[in-house]
Amino acid sequence: MSPSRSFFASCVLIAVVVAAGAGAFAYTAGWLSPNRLTPAKLVDVLAPPGGPALGYRRNHAKGICFTGVFDSNGKGADLSVAQVFAPGSYPVVGRFNLATPSPNAADATVRVRGLGLQITTPDGGVWRSAMIDPPFFPVATPQAFYELQKASHSKDPEAMKSVVAAHPEIAAFGKWATTTPWTSSYAEDPYNGLNAFLFVDRAGVARAVRWSLRPVAEPVPIAPDELAKRGPNYLEQEITQRVAAAPQRWTMTVTVAESGDVTADPSKAWPAERRIVEVGTLVVQRIEAEADGPCREINFDPTILPKGISVSDDPFPAARSAAYARSYDRRTAEAKHYPRTSGSPKQ
């Protein structure tokens, strides 16, 4: 291998190891057998060598709650009959988080950040979504994600090289991880729903879409070593202070696929010229520590959708749902290991 290719390969490997916890995706969707992955196997492989942090989410374990509203501008109503797209303001509960199985990980050691979101509407509709800041996922299939997780924990120096060779799409993610600037605030990051879903309009027409949140706050780049100097929990401290000073906003955009666009592979971004509709604004109004916060018991299952939104042929949402459920069952059974604060009425 030439020196330049060797250097690039090294960057990819480093990025993949750092970002291996990009999300808890499983390979289930009903295809269970001894030789297939199960939710339990996927959740198990997420654990670090010392074992999982009992009482916490098995991935994206470090996080902080928020509440606020989603202000819909009505433009999404042409795409979906979901009430959330009718003009109005709807309550939200969410969670800023880091893609790590450790609730004590230092901020500067985790490349991928996430946002879990729940929007409720007066008709009883509930829309849950789990988003991350990369514009695409590292690998194309749930099986590949499982292999990536195993390789990231393996002592075999050839394990990660084998996964990278078998799944060349990882290179694009590696480039993103090593070239995209870091920020020093959750408020300055975009968050992307990487999976394709179907929006159904009043005429019954279904369109494949992906959604994203674009920050109103101007991103200010920061080097990881500088972020490290600000402390291991700086992101939670910063977002708490920032929101106390003023609500923070993100524009929700919906990208509409065209014929021929791949909908079952989240590692493939759609062309930049696709139709993009701005459907509203997420307004974060209050931050609360997770131990007693309103997001603690929410399972941000991406298959919990209101009328007018449904899953597509993308296998990941159903697989994520199964893994999230297993993680939820385990952590709630271990609640004593993640104590609420003294005096909490929820104890």
mmCIF file of N, CA and C in Angstrom, residues 89-222:
data_model
loop_
_atom_site.group_PDB
_atom_site.id
_atom_site.type_symbol
_atom_site.label_atom_id
_atom_site.label_comp_id
_atom_site.label_asym_id
_atom_site.label_seq_id
_atom_site.Cartn_x
_atom_site.Cartn_y
_atom_site.Cartn_z
ATOM 1 N N SER A 89 -48.288 24.981 17.804
ATOM 2 C CA SER A 89 -47.155 24.753 18.691
ATOM 3 C C SER A 89 -47.439 23.514 19.514
ATOM 4 N N TYR A 90 -46.509 22.553 19.500
ATOM 5 C CA TYR A 90 -46.732 21.256 20.128
ATOM 6 C C TYR A 90 -45.611 20.952 21.127
ATOM 7 N N PRO A 91 -45.960 20.401 22.295
ATOM 8 C CA PRO A 91 -44.950 20.156 23.336
ATOM 9 C C PRO A 91 -43.956 19.073 22.939
ATOM 10 N N VAL A 92 -42.716 19.263 23.367
ATOM 11 C CA VAL A 92 -41.669 18.284 23.096
ATOM 12 C C VAL A 92 -40.913 17.963 24.377
ATOM 13 N N VAL A 93 -40.407 16.736 24.415
ATOM 14 C CA VAL A 93 -39.442 16.301 25.423
ATOM 15 C C VAL A 93 -38.288 15.697 24.635
ATOM 16 N N GLY A 94 -37.074 16.026 25.018
ATOM 17 C CA GLY A 94 -35.935 15.506 24.265
ATOM 18 C C GLY A 94 -34.721 15.281 25.133
ATOM 19 N N ARG A 95 -33.654 14.882 24.461
ATOM 20 C CA ARG A 95 -32.433 14.526 25.175
ATOM 21 C C ARG A 95 -31.229 14.776 24.275
ATOM 22 N N PHE A 96 -30.314 15.638 24.715
ATOM 23 C CA PHE A 96 -29.012 15.764 24.062
ATOM 24 C C PHE A 96 -28.137 14.641 24.599
ATOM 25 N N ASN A 97 -27.295 14.057 23.752
ATOM 26 C CA ASN A 97 -26.520 12.913 24.221
ATOM 27 C C ASN A 97 -25.248 12.710 23.415
ATOM 28 N N LEU A 98 -24.386 11.868 23.961
ATOM 29 C CA LEU A 98 -23.149 11.466 23.299
ATOM 30 C C LEU A 98 -23.212 9.976 22.990
ATOM 31 N N ALA A 99 -22.696 9.594 21.840
ATOM 32 C CA ALA A 99 -22.741 8.198 21.394
ATOM 33 C C ALA A 99 -21.647 7.395 22.068
ATOM 34 N N THR A 100 -21.913 7.024 23.304
ATOM 35 C CA THR A 100 -20.960 6.260 24.098
ATOM 36 C C THR A 100 -21.724 5.388 25.074
ATOM 37 N N PRO A 101 -21.215 4.209 25.409
ATOM 38 C CA PRO A 101 -21.865 3.377 26.419
ATOM 39 C C PRO A 101 -21.505 3.811 27.843
ATOM 40 N N SER A 102 -20.648 4.812 27.977
ATOM 41 C CA SER A 102 -20.209 5.255 29.300
ATOM 42 C C SER A 102 -20.838 6.583 29.673
ATOM 43 N N PRO A 103 -21.596 6.649 30.772
ATOM 44 C CA PRO A 103 -22.169 7.928 31.205
ATOM 45 C C PRO A 103 -21.122 8.882 31.760
ATOM 46 N N ASN A 104 -19.908 8.373 31.975
ATOM 47 C CA ASN A 104 -18.835 9.208 32.528
ATOM 48 C C ASN A 104 -17.774 9.569 31.501
ATOM 49 N N ALA A 105 -18.039 9.311 30.238
ATOM 50 C CA ALA A 105 -17.063 9.629 29.198
ATOM 51 C C ALA A 105 -16.845 11.138 29.117
ATOM 52 N N ALA A 106 -15.603 11.535 28.906
ATOM 53 C CA ALA A 106 -15.308 12.950 28.725
ATOM 54 C C ALA A 106 -15.817 13.398 27.356
ATOM 55 N N ASP A 107 -16.364 14.595 27.295
ATOM 56 C CA ASP A 107 -16.975 15.093 26.063
ATOM 57 C C ASP A 107 -16.045 15.005 24.861
ATOM 58 N N ALA A 108 -14.782 15.337 25.062
ATOM 59 C CA ALA A 108 -13.841 15.417 23.941
ATOM 60 C C ALA A 108 -13.409 14.047 23.428
ATOM 61 N N THR A 109 -13.857 12.972 24.079
ATOM 62 C CA THR A 109 -13.489 11.632 23.621
ATOM 63 C C THR A 109 -14.566 10.997 22.745
ATOM 64 N N VAL A 110 -15.687 11.691 22.546
ATOM 65 C CA VAL A 110 -16.806 11.119 21.791
ATOM 66 C C VAL A 110 -17.081 11.978 20.560
ATOM 67 N N ARG A 111 -16.912 11.379 19.400
ATOM 68 C CA ARG A 111 -17.039 12.142 18.148
ATOM 69 C C ARG A 111 -18.486 12.408 17.753
ATOM 70 N N VAL A 112 -19.378 11.458 18.019
ATOM 71 C CA VAL A 112 -20.757 11.565 17.537
ATOM 72 C C VAL A 112 -21.677 12.048 18.650
ATOM 73 N N ARG A 113 -22.496 13.038 18.325
ATOM 74 C CA ARG A 113 -23.486 13.562 19.256
ATOM 75 C C ARG A 113 -24.888 13.267 18.737
ATOM 76 N N GLY A 114 -25.837 13.207 19.654
ATOM 77 C CA GLY A 114 -27.188 12.853 19.242
ATOM 78 C C GLY A 114 -28.252 13.697 19.905
ATOM 79 N N LEU A 115 -29.473 13.557 19.377
ATOM 80 C CA LEU A 115 -30.626 14.234 19.939
ATOM 81 C C LEU A 115 -31.831 13.299 19.812
ATOM 82 N N GLY A 116 -32.426 12.964 20.951
ATOM 83 C CA GLY A 116 -33.668 12.199 20.955
ATOM 84 C C GLY A 116 -34.823 13.168 21.109
ATOM 85 N N LEU A 117 -35.923 12.913 20.395
ATOM 86 C CA LEU A 117 -37.019 13.881 20.369
ATOM 87 C C LEU A 117 -38.365 13.173 20.418
ATOM 88 N N GLN A 118 -39.270 13.699 21.244
ATOM 89 C CA GLN A 118 -40.656 13.251 21.262
ATOM 90 C C GLN A 118 -41.567 14.463 21.122
ATOM 91 N N ILE A 119 -42.430 14.434 20.105
ATOM 92 C CA ILE A 119 -43.415 15.494 19.892
ATOM 93 C C ILE A 119 -44.797 14.880 20.051
ATOM 94 N N THR A 120 -45.664 15.518 20.841
ATOM 95 C CA THR A 120 -47.029 15.030 21.019
ATOM 96 C C THR A 120 -48.019 16.073 20.494
ATOM 97 N N THR A 121 -49.160 15.583 20.006
ATOM 98 C CA THR A 121 -50.178 16.461 19.442
ATOM 99 C C THR A 121 -51.522 16.213 20.120
ATOM 100 N N PRO A 122 -52.459 17.173 20.044
ATOM 101 C CA PRO A 122 -53.743 17.054 20.748
ATOM 102 C C PRO A 122 -54.568 15.844 20.349
ATOM 103 N N ASP A 123 -54.346 15.311 19.148
ATOM 104 C CA ASP A 123 -55.118 14.146 18.718
ATOM 105 C C ASP A 123 -54.574 12.838 19.274
ATOM 106 N N GLY A 124 -53.581 12.911 20.145
ATOM 107 C CA GLY A 124 -52.987 11.718 20.735
ATOM 108 C C GLY A 124 -51.788 11.187 19.970
ATOM 109 N N GLY A 125 -51.412 11.872 18.907
ATOM 110 C CA GLY A 125 -50.260 11.440 18.117
ATOM 111 C C GLY A 125 -48.955 11.626 18.867
ATOM 112 N N VAL A 126 -48.052 10.667 18.703
ATOM 113 C CA VAL A 126 -46.721 10.730 19.312
ATOM 114 C C VAL A 126 -45.701 10.429 18.223
ATOM 115 N N TRP A 127 -44.712 11.296 18.093
ATOM 116 C CA TRP A 127 -43.645 11.119 17.106
ATOM 117 C C TRP A 127 -42.320 11.116 17.853
ATOM 118 N N ARG A 128 -41.643 9.966 17.812
ATOM 119 C CA ARG A 128 -40.334 9.863 18.444
ATOM 120 C C ARG A 128 -39.262 9.669 17.378
ATOM 121 N N SER A 129 -38.127 10.272 17.629
ATOM 122 C CA SER A 129 -37.028 10.187 16.665
ATOM 123 C C SER A 129 -35.707 10.227 17.410
ATOM 124 N N ALA A 130 -34.727 9.501 16.901
ATOM 125 C CA ALA A 130 -33.371 9.520 17.456
ATOM 126 C C ALA A 130 -32.427 9.917 16.328
ATOM 127 N N MET A 131 -31.789 11.058 16.471
ATOM 128 C CA MET A 131 -30.953 11.632 15.419
ATOM 129 C C MET A 131 -29.509 11.769 15.879
ATOM 130 N N ILE A 132 -28.586 11.816 14.931
ATOM 131 C CA ILE A 132 -27.175 12.046 15.234
ATOM 132 C C ILE A 132 -26.616 13.098 14.284
ATOM 133 N N ASP A 133 -25.437 13.636 14.622
ATOM 134 C CA ASP A 133 -24.926 14.751 13.823
ATOM 135 C C ASP A 133 -24.247 14.374 12.508
ATOM 136 N N PRO A 134 -23.755 13.149 12.288
ATOM 137 C CA PRO A 134 -23.226 12.834 10.958
ATOM 138 C C PRO A 134 -24.341 12.866 9.911
ATOM 139 N N PRO A 135 -24.004 13.160 8.640
ATOM 140 C CA PRO A 135 -25.014 13.216 7.589
ATOM 141 C C PRO A 135 -25.349 11.861 6.995
ATOM 142 N N PHE A 136 -24.635 10.834 7.399
ATOM 143 C CA PHE A 136 -24.901 9.458 6.944
ATOM 144 C C PHE A 136 -24.329 8.504 7.964
ATOM 145 N N PHE A 137 -24.777 7.240 7.889
ATOM 146 C CA PHE A 137 -24.356 6.238 8.856
ATOM 147 C C PHE A 137 -23.068 5.561 8.377
ATOM 148 N N PRO A 138 -22.266 4.983 9.289
ATOM 149 C CA PRO A 138 -20.987 4.397 8.869
ATOM 150 C C PRO A 138 -21.124 3.224 7.907
ATOM 151 N N VAL A 139 -22.155 2.401 8.079
ATOM 152 C CA VAL A 139 -22.270 1.180 7.286
ATOM 153 C C VAL A 139 -23.677 1.043 6.728
ATOM 154 N N ALA A 140 -23.808 0.133 5.751
ATOM 155 C CA ALA A 140 -25.050 0.027 4.991
ATOM 156 C C ALA A 140 -26.084 -0.897 5.597
ATOM 157 N N THR A 141 -25.663 -1.845 6.420
ATOM 158 C CA THR A 141 -26.589 -2.851 6.929
ATOM 159 C C THR A 141 -26.441 -3.036 8.431
ATOM 160 N N PRO A 142 -27.492 -3.517 9.099
ATOM 161 C CA PRO A 142 -27.378 -3.820 10.523
ATOM 162 C C PRO A 142 -26.319 -4.883 10.805
ATOM 163 N N GLN A 143 -26.191 -5.868 9.926
ATOM 164 C CA GLN A 143 -25.170 -6.889 10.111
ATOM 165 C C GLN A 143 -23.774 -6.264 10.125
ATOM 166 N N ALA A 144 -23.553 -5.324 9.226
ATOM 167 C CA ALA A 144 -22.258 -4.648 9.168
ATOM 168 C C ALA A 144 -21.999 -3.855 10.448
ATOM 169 N N PHE A 145 -23.051 -3.252 11.006
ATOM 170 C CA PHE A 145 -22.871 -2.517 12.254
ATOM 171 C C PHE A 145 -22.448 -3.448 13.382
ATOM 172 N N TYR A 146 -23.071 -4.611 13.437
ATOM 173 C CA TYR A 146 -22.704 -5.601 14.454
ATOM 174 C C TYR A 146 -21.223 -5.991 14.290
ATOM 175 N N GLU A 147 -20.805 -6.233 13.057
ATOM 176 C CA GLU A 147 -19.410 -6.594 12.806
ATOM 177 C C GLU A 147 -18.475 -5.462 13.217
ATOM 178 N N LEU A 148 -18.891 -4.240 12.965
ATOM 179 C CA LEU A 148 -18.088 -3.080 13.344
ATOM 180 C C LEU A 148 -17.918 -2.999 14.850
ATOM 181 N N GLN A 149 -19.006 -3.239 15.574
ATOM 182 C CA GLN A 149 -18.919 -3.225 17.025
ATOM 183 C C GLN A 149 -17.976 -4.305 17.545
ATOM 184 N N LYS A 150 -18.100 -5.508 17.011
ATOM 185 C CA LYS A 150 -17.223 -6.595 17.447
ATOM 186 C C LYS A 150 -15.767 -6.258 17.181
ATOM 187 N N ALA A 151 -15.497 -5.711 16.010
ATOM 188 C CA ALA A 151 -14.117 -5.382 15.648
ATOM 189 C C ALA A 151 -13.547 -4.294 16.550
ATOM 190 N N SER A 152 -14.392 -3.331 16.942
ATOM 191 C CA SER A 152 -13.898 -2.228 17.774
ATOM 192 C C SER A 152 -13.465 -2.709 19.161
ATOM 193 N N HIS A 153 -13.997 -3.860 19.606
ATOM 194 C CA HIS A 153 -13.622 -4.420 20.906
ATOM 195 C C HIS A 153 -12.600 -5.552 20.796
ATOM 196 N N SER A 154 -12.283 -5.956 19.577
ATOM 197 C CA SER A 154 -11.410 -7.103 19.387
ATOM 198 C C SER A 154 -9.946 -6.771 19.672
ATOM 199 N N LYS A 155 -9.226 -7.765 20.190
ATOM 200 C CA LYS A 155 -7.790 -7.620 20.413
ATOM 201 C C LYS A 155 -6.995 -8.001 19.164
ATOM 202 N N ASP A 156 -7.674 -8.521 18.172
ATOM 203 C CA ASP A 156 -7.025 -8.908 16.918
ATOM 204 C C ASP A 156 -6.766 -7.659 16.085
ATOM 205 N N PRO A 157 -5.511 -7.314 15.813
ATOM 206 C CA PRO A 157 -5.204 -6.096 15.051
ATOM 207 C C PRO A 157 -5.741 -6.120 13.626
ATOM 208 N N GLU A 158 -6.080 -7.312 13.135
ATOM 209 C CA GLU A 158 -6.599 -7.417 11.775
ATOM 210 C C GLU A 158 -8.118 -7.297 11.711
ATOM 211 N N ALA A 159 -8.784 -7.329 12.858
ATOM 212 C CA ALA A 159 -10.246 -7.357 12.872
ATOM 213 C C ALA A 159 -10.854 -6.116 12.214
ATOM 214 N N MET A 160 -10.398 -4.933 12.605
ATOM 215 C CA MET A 160 -10.965 -3.718 12.045
ATOM 216 C C MET A 160 -10.609 -3.575 10.569
ATOM 217 N N LYS A 161 -9.399 -3.973 10.208
ATOM 218 C CA LYS A 161 -9.015 -3.904 8.801
ATOM 219 C C LYS A 161 -9.933 -4.771 7.944
ATOM 220 N N SER A 162 -10.308 -5.908 8.462
ATOM 221 C CA SER A 162 -11.187 -6.813 7.716
ATOM 222 C C SER A 162 -12.569 -6.207 7.524
ATOM 223 N N VAL A 163 -13.086 -5.560 8.566
ATOM 224 C CA VAL A 163 -14.402 -4.932 8.466
ATOM 225 C C VAL A 163 -14.373 -3.782 7.468
ATOM 226 N N VAL A 164 -13.326 -2.970 7.523
ATOM 227 C CA VAL A 164 -13.200 -1.849 6.593
ATOM 228 C C VAL A 164 -13.104 -2.347 5.156
ATOM 229 N N ALA A 165 -12.364 -3.414 4.951
ATOM 230 C CA ALA A 165 -12.223 -3.968 3.603
ATOM 231 C C ALA A 165 -13.544 -4.523 3.089
ATOM 232 N N ALA A 166 -14.320 -5.117 3.987
ATOM 233 C CA ALA A 166 -15.591 -5.723 3.574
ATOM 234 C C ALA A 166 -16.700 -4.692 3.388
ATOM 235 N N HIS A 167 -16.526 -3.521 4.004
ATOM 236 C CA HIS A 167 -17.572 -2.498 3.941
ATOM 237 C C HIS A 167 -16.942 -1.154 3.560
ATOM 238 N N PRO A 168 -16.640 -0.947 2.291
ATOM 239 C CA PRO A 168 -15.938 0.264 1.856
ATOM 240 C C PRO A 168 -16.693 1.557 2.107
ATOM 241 N N GLU A 169 -18.009 1.473 2.366
ATOM 242 C CA GLU A 169 -18.762 2.686 2.647
ATOM 243 C C GLU A 169 -18.270 3.376 3.920
ATOM 244 N N ILE A 170 -17.541 2.645 4.764
ATOM 245 C CA ILE A 170 -17.016 3.219 5.999
ATOM 246 C C ILE A 170 -16.079 4.393 5.716
ATOM 247 N N ALA A 171 -15.434 4.372 4.552
ATOM 248 C CA ALA A 171 -14.469 5.429 4.234
ATOM 249 C C ALA A 171 -15.100 6.817 4.258
ATOM 250 N N ALA A 172 -16.325 6.939 3.775
ATOM 251 C CA ALA A 172 -16.989 8.246 3.765
ATOM 252 C C ALA A 172 -17.225 8.741 5.186
ATOM 253 N N PHE A 173 -17.621 7.818 6.062
ATOM 254 C CA PHE A 173 -17.833 8.200 7.453
ATOM 255 C C PHE A 173 -16.507 8.578 8.104
ATOM 256 N N GLY A 174 -15.465 7.833 7.786
ATOM 257 C CA GLY A 174 -14.156 8.154 8.324
ATOM 258 C C GLY A 174 -13.699 9.550 7.914
ATOM 259 N N LYS A 175 -13.987 9.915 6.674
ATOM 260 C CA LYS A 175 -13.623 11.255 6.208
ATOM 261 C C LYS A 175 -14.402 12.319 6.965
ATOM 262 N N TRP A 176 -15.707 12.072 7.159
ATOM 263 C CA TRP A 176 -16.510 13.032 7.929
ATOM 264 C C TRP A 176 -15.943 13.189 9.336
ATOM 265 N N ALA A 177 -15.629 12.081 9.984
ATOM 266 C CA ALA A 177 -15.186 12.109 11.375
ATOM 267 C C ALA A 177 -13.859 12.830 11.552
ATOM 268 N N THR A 178 -13.011 12.778 10.539
ATOM 269 C CA THR A 178 -11.672 13.357 10.668
ATOM 270 C C THR A 178 -11.550 14.757 10.070
ATOM 271 N N THR A 179 -12.557 15.207 9.321
ATOM 272 C CA THR A 179 -12.443 16.520 8.671
ATOM 273 C C THR A 179 -13.507 17.521 9.096
ATOM 274 N N THR A 180 -14.637 17.060 9.598
ATOM 275 C CA THR A 180 -15.701 17.984 10.005
ATOM 276 C C THR A 180 -15.355 18.630 11.341
ATOM 277 N N PRO A 181 -15.419 19.954 11.432
ATOM 278 C CA PRO A 181 -15.063 20.619 12.688
ATOM 279 C C PRO A 181 -15.971 20.223 13.846
ATOM 280 N N TRP A 182 -15.379 20.120 15.017
ATOM 281 C CA TRP A 182 -16.142 19.938 16.247
ATOM 282 C C TRP A 182 -16.719 21.295 16.659
ATOM 283 N N THR A 183 -17.773 21.287 17.484
ATOM 284 C CA THR A 183 -18.258 22.508 18.102
ATOM 285 C C THR A 183 -18.200 22.334 19.616
ATOM 286 N N SER A 184 -18.397 23.427 20.329
ATOM 287 C CA SER A 184 -18.363 23.366 21.793
ATOM 288 C C SER A 184 -19.748 23.485 22.393
ATOM 289 N N SER A 185 -20.794 23.201 21.593
ATOM 290 C CA SER A 185 -22.149 23.306 22.116
ATOM 291 C C SER A 185 -23.096 22.376 21.365
ATOM 292 N N TYR A 186 -23.961 21.728 22.111
ATOM 293 C CA TYR A 186 -25.038 20.970 21.484
ATOM 294 C C TYR A 186 -25.894 21.886 20.613
ATOM 295 N N ALA A 187 -25.987 23.158 20.998
ATOM 296 C CA ALA A 187 -26.839 24.107 20.287
ATOM 297 C C ALA A 187 -26.317 24.431 18.901
ATOM 298 N N GLU A 188 -25.057 24.139 18.631
ATOM 299 C CA GLU A 188 -24.453 24.495 17.345
ATOM 300 C C GLU A 188 -24.377 23.318 16.380
ATOM 301 N N ASP A 189 -24.889 22.170 16.792
ATOM 302 C CA ASP A 189 -24.797 20.973 15.954
ATOM 303 C C ASP A 189 -26.079 20.726 15.173
ATOM 304 N N PRO A 190 -25.961 20.185 13.953
ATOM 305 C CA PRO A 190 -27.137 19.679 13.248
ATOM 306 C C PRO A 190 -27.423 18.265 13.738
ATOM 307 N N TYR A 191 -28.641 17.805 13.570
ATOM 308 C CA TYR A 191 -29.005 16.437 13.933
ATOM 309 C C TYR A 191 -29.830 15.844 12.797
ATOM 310 N N ASN A 192 -29.446 14.650 12.384
ATOM 311 C CA ASN A 192 -30.033 14.047 11.199
ATOM 312 C C ASN A 192 -30.731 12.727 11.507
ATOM 313 N N GLY A 193 -31.963 12.582 11.028
ATOM 314 C CA GLY A 193 -32.637 11.302 11.043
ATOM 315 C C GLY A 193 -32.203 10.558 9.788
ATOM 316 N N LEU A 194 -31.287 9.638 9.914
ATOM 317 C CA LEU A 194 -30.628 9.049 8.751
ATOM 318 C C LEU A 194 -31.473 8.019 8.018
ATOM 319 N N ASN A 195 -32.517 7.538 8.657
ATOM 320 C CA ASN A 195 -33.350 6.505 8.037
ATOM 321 C C ASN A 195 -34.465 7.122 7.206
ATOM 322 N N ALA A 196 -34.889 6.393 6.180
ATOM 323 C CA ALA A 196 -35.987 6.836 5.332
ATOM 324 C C ALA A 196 -37.320 6.399 5.931
ATOM 325 N N PHE A 197 -38.288 7.305 5.928
ATOM 326 C CA PHE A 197 -39.649 7.020 6.349
ATOM 327 C C PHE A 197 -40.598 7.454 5.237
ATOM 328 N N LEU A 198 -41.868 7.120 5.386
ATOM 329 C CA LEU A 198 -42.874 7.502 4.405
ATOM 330 C C LEU A 198 -43.815 8.535 5.000
ATOM 331 N N PHE A 199 -43.992 9.638 4.289
ATOM 332 C CA PHE A 199 -45.015 10.621 4.628
ATOM 333 C C PHE A 199 -46.200 10.366 3.695
ATOM 334 N N VAL A 200 -47.401 10.311 4.251
ATOM 335 C CA VAL A 200 -48.611 10.049 3.474
ATOM 336 C C VAL A 200 -49.499 11.287 3.494
ATOM 337 N N ASP A 201 -49.837 11.810 2.302
ATOM 338 C CA ASP A 201 -50.621 13.036 2.230
ATOM 339 C C ASP A 201 -52.124 12.758 2.188
ATOM 340 N N ARG A 202 -52.917 13.819 2.027
ATOM 341 C CA ARG A 202 -54.373 13.698 2.076
ATOM 342 C C ARG A 202 -54.930 12.823 0.951
ATOM 343 N N ALA A 203 -54.197 12.735 -0.145
ATOM 344 C CA ALA A 203 -54.646 11.907 -1.269
ATOM 345 C C ALA A 203 -54.182 10.468 -1.138
ATOM 346 N N GLY A 204 -53.485 10.162 -0.057
ATOM 347 C CA GLY A 204 -52.987 8.806 0.143
ATOM 348 C C GLY A 204 -51.669 8.529 -0.549
ATOM 349 N N VAL A 205 -51.047 9.563 -1.095
ATOM 350 C CA VAL A 205 -49.756 9.404 -1.769
ATOM 351 C C VAL A 205 -48.639 9.334 -0.738
ATOM 352 N N ALA A 206 -47.802 8.314 -0.844
ATOM 353 C CA ALA A 206 -46.679 8.141 0.087
ATOM 354 C C ALA A 206 -45.381 8.577 -0.575
ATOM 355 N N ARG A 207 -44.589 9.342 0.148
ATOM 356 C CA ARG A 207 -43.298 9.812 -0.345
ATOM 357 C C ARG A 207 -42.217 9.436 0.667
ATOM 358 N N ALA A 208 -41.098 8.946 0.176
ATOM 359 C CA ALA A 208 -39.971 8.644 1.064
ATOM 360 C C ALA A 208 -39.275 9.947 1.442
ATOM 361 N N VAL A 209 -38.973 10.092 2.728
ATOM 362 C CA VAL A 209 -38.348 11.312 3.236
ATOM 363 C C VAL A 209 -37.291 10.975 4.276
ATOM 364 N N ARG A 210 -36.442 11.938 4.524
ATOM 365 C CA ARG A 210 -35.567 11.954 5.692
ATOM 366 C C ARG A 210 -35.664 13.341 6.301
ATOM 367 N N TRP A 211 -35.512 13.442 7.620
ATOM 368 C CA TRP A 211 -35.616 14.754 8.251
ATOM 369 C C TRP A 211 -34.335 15.109 8.996
ATOM 370 N N SER A 212 -34.166 16.401 9.216
ATOM 371 C CA SER A 212 -32.982 16.914 9.912
ATOM 372 C C SER A 212 -33.360 18.142 10.725
ATOM 373 N N LEU A 213 -32.518 18.450 11.704
ATOM 374 C CA LEU A 213 -32.629 19.683 12.465
ATOM 375 C C LEU A 213 -31.382 20.515 12.196
ATOM 376 N N ARG A 214 -31.572 21.753 11.737
ATOM 377 C CA ARG A 214 -30.462 22.645 11.420
ATOM 378 C C ARG A 214 -30.392 23.754 12.456
ATOM 379 N N PRO A 215 -29.242 23.932 13.130
ATOM 380 C CA PRO A 215 -29.171 24.911 14.216
ATOM 381 C C PRO A 215 -29.280 26.346 13.721
ATOM 382 N N VAL A 216 -30.018 27.149 14.474
ATOM 383 C CA VAL A 216 -30.055 28.579 14.201
ATOM 384 C C VAL A 216 -28.772 29.230 14.717
ATOM 385 N N ALA A 217 -28.242 28.704 15.817
ATOM 386 C CA ALA A 217 -26.989 29.223 16.368
ATOM 387 C C ALA A 217 -25.850 28.995 15.378
ATOM 388 N N GLU A 218 -24.989 29.960 15.246
ATOM 389 C CA GLU A 218 -23.845 29.854 14.342
ATOM 390 C C GLU A 218 -22.796 28.905 14.933
ATOM 391 N N PRO A 219 -22.414 27.865 14.198
ATOM 392 C CA PRO A 219 -21.385 26.942 14.709
ATOM 393 C C PRO A 219 -20.034 27.637 14.852
ATOM 394 N N VAL A 220 -19.386 27.412 15.973
ATOM 395 C CA VAL A 220 -18.044 27.942 16.222
ATOM 396 C C VAL A 220 -17.104 26.752 16.377
ATOM 397 N N PRO A 221 -16.220 26.514 15.408
ATOM 398 C CA PRO A 221 -15.338 25.336 15.465
ATOM 399 C C PRO A 221 -14.421 25.378 16.686
ATOM 400 N N ILE A 222 -14.113 24.177 17.180
ATOM 401 C CA ILE A 222 -13.176 24.059 18.291
ATOM 402 C C ILE A 222 -12.379 22.772 18.102
#
